[in-house]
CSV table of C-alpha atoms in Angstrom, one decimal:
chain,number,residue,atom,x,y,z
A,154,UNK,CA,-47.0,-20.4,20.9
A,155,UNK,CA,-45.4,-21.9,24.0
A,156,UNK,CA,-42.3,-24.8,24.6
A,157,UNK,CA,-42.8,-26.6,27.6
A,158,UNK,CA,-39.1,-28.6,28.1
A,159,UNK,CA,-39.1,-31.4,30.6
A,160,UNK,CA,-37.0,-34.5,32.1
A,161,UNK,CA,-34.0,-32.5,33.8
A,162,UNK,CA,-32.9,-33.9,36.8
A,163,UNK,CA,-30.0,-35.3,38.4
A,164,UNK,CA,-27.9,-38.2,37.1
A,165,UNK,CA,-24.2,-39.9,38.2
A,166,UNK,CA,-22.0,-39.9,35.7
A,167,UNK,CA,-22.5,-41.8,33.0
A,168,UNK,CA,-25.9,-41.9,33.6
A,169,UNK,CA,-29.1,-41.0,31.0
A,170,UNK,CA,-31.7,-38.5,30.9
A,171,UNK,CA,-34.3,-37.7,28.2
A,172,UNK,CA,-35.4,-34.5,27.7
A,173,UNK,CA,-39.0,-33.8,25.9
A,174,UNK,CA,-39.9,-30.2,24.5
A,175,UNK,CA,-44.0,-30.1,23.0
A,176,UNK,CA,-45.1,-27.0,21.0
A,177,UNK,CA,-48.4,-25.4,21.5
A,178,UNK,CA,-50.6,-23.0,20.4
A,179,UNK,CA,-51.5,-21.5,16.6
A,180,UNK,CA,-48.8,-23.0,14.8
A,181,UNK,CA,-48.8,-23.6,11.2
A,182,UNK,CA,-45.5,-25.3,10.6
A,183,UNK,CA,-42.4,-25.8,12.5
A,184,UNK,CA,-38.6,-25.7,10.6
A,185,UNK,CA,-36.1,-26.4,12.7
A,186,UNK,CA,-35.9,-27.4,16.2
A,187,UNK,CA,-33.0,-27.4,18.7
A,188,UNK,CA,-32.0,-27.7,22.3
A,189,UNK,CA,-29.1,-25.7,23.5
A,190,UNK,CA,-27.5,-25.2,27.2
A,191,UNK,CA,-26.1,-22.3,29.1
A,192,UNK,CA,-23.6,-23.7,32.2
A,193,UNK,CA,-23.0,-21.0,35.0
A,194,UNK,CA,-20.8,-18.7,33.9
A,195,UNK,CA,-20.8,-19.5,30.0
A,196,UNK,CA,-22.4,-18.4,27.3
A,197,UNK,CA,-25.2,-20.4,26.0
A,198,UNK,CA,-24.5,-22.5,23.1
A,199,UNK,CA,-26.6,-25.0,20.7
A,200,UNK,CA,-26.1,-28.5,21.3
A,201,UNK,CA,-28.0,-30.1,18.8
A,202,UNK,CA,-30.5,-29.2,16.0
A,203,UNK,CA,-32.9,-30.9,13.7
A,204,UNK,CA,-34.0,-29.6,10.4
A,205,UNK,CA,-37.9,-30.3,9.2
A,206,UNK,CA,-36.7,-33.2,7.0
A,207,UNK,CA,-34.8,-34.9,10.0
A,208,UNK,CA,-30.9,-33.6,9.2
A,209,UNK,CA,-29.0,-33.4,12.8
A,210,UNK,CA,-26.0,-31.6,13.5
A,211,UNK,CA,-24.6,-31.2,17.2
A,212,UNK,CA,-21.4,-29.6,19.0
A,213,UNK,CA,-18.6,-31.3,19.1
A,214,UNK,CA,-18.5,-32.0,22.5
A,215,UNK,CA,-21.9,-33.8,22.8
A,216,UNK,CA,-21.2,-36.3,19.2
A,217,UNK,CA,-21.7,-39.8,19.7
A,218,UNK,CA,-23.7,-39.6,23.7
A,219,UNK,CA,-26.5,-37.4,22.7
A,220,UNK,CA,-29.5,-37.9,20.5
A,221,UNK,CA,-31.7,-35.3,18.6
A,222,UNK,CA,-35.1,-36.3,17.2
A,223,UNK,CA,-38.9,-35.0,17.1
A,224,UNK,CA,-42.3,-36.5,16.5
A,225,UNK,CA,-43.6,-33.8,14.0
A,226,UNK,CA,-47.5,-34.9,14.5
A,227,UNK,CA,-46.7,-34.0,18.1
A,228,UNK,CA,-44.7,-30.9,17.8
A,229,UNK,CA,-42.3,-32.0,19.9
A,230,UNK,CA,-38.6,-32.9,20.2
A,231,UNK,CA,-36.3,-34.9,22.1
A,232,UNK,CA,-33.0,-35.2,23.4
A,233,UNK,CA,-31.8,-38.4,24.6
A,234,UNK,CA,-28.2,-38.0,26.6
A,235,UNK,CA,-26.0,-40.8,27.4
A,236,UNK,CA,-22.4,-41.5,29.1
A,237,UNK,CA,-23.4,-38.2,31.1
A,238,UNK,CA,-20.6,-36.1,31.9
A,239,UNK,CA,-20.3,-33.1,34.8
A,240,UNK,CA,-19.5,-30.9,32.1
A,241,UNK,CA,-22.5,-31.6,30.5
A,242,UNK,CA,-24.0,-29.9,33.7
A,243,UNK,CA,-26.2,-26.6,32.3
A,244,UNK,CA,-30.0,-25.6,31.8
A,245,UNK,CA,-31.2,-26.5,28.5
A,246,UNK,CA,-33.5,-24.7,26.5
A,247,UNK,CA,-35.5,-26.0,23.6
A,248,UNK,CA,-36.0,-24.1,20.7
A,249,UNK,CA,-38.7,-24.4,17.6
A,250,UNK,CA,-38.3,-22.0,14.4
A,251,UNK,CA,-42.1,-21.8,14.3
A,252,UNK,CA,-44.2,-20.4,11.4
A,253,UNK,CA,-48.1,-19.5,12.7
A,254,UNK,CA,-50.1,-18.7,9.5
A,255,UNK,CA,-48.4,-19.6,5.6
A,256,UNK,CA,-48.2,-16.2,5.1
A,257,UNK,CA,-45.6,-15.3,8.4
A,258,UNK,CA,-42.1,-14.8,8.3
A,259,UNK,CA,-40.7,-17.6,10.9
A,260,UNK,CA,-40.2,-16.6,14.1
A,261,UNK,CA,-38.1,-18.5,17.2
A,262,UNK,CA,-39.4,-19.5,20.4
A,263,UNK,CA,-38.0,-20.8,23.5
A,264,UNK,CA,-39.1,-22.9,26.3
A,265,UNK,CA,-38.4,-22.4,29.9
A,266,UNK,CA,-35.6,-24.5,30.5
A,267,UNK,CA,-34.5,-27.7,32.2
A,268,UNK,CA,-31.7,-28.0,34.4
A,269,UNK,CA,-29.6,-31.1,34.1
A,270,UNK,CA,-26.9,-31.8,36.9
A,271,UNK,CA,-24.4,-34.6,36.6
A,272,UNK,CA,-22.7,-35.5,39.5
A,273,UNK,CA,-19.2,-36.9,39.6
């Protein structure tokens, strides 16, 4: 199974970005999918997730501006960023909760990461 993240770049402030993550490879189903973000210096952390049925949760910090979603025919998901913020500055990494055959536990995967640089 690979994760193959894209649509990092770099935005003003206040500026958009949309980042895609497709799934590939033997996959049977796929739970939960996320994106989270590790700044320099910091610890990664999650920034949003999506359950299977479509539930959404995100940090605090990214409520309201940011937008989790997925296309499950496509195995992929999304993360559409508004009112960009420098401290939204990090490399995000998607992440799928993917199950290969009905009979395998779960197991997470990650892509390679995007960076995402706002400038002030």
């Amino acid at each position: 199974v690979q994760l193959q993240a894209s649509g990092g770049g770099l935005v003003q402030a206040g500026g958009s970005l949309r980042l895609s993550c497709a799934a590939s490879g033997s996959i049977y189903s796929i739970n939960a999918m996320s994106w989270y973000r590790q700044a320099p210096g910091k610890q990664r952390e999650l920034v949003a997730v999506i359950t299977k049925g479509g539930i959404t949760n995100y940090v605090d910090s990214v409520k309201g501006r940011f937008t989790i979603s997925r296309d499950s025919a496509k195995n992929t998901v999304y993360l559409q960023m508004n009112s960009l913020k420098p401290e939204d500055t990090a490399v995000y990494y998607c992440n799928a909760d993917v199950r290969i055959t009905w009979y395998n536990s779960p197991h997470d995967y990650w892509g390679q990461g995007t960076q995402v640089t706002v400038s002030s």
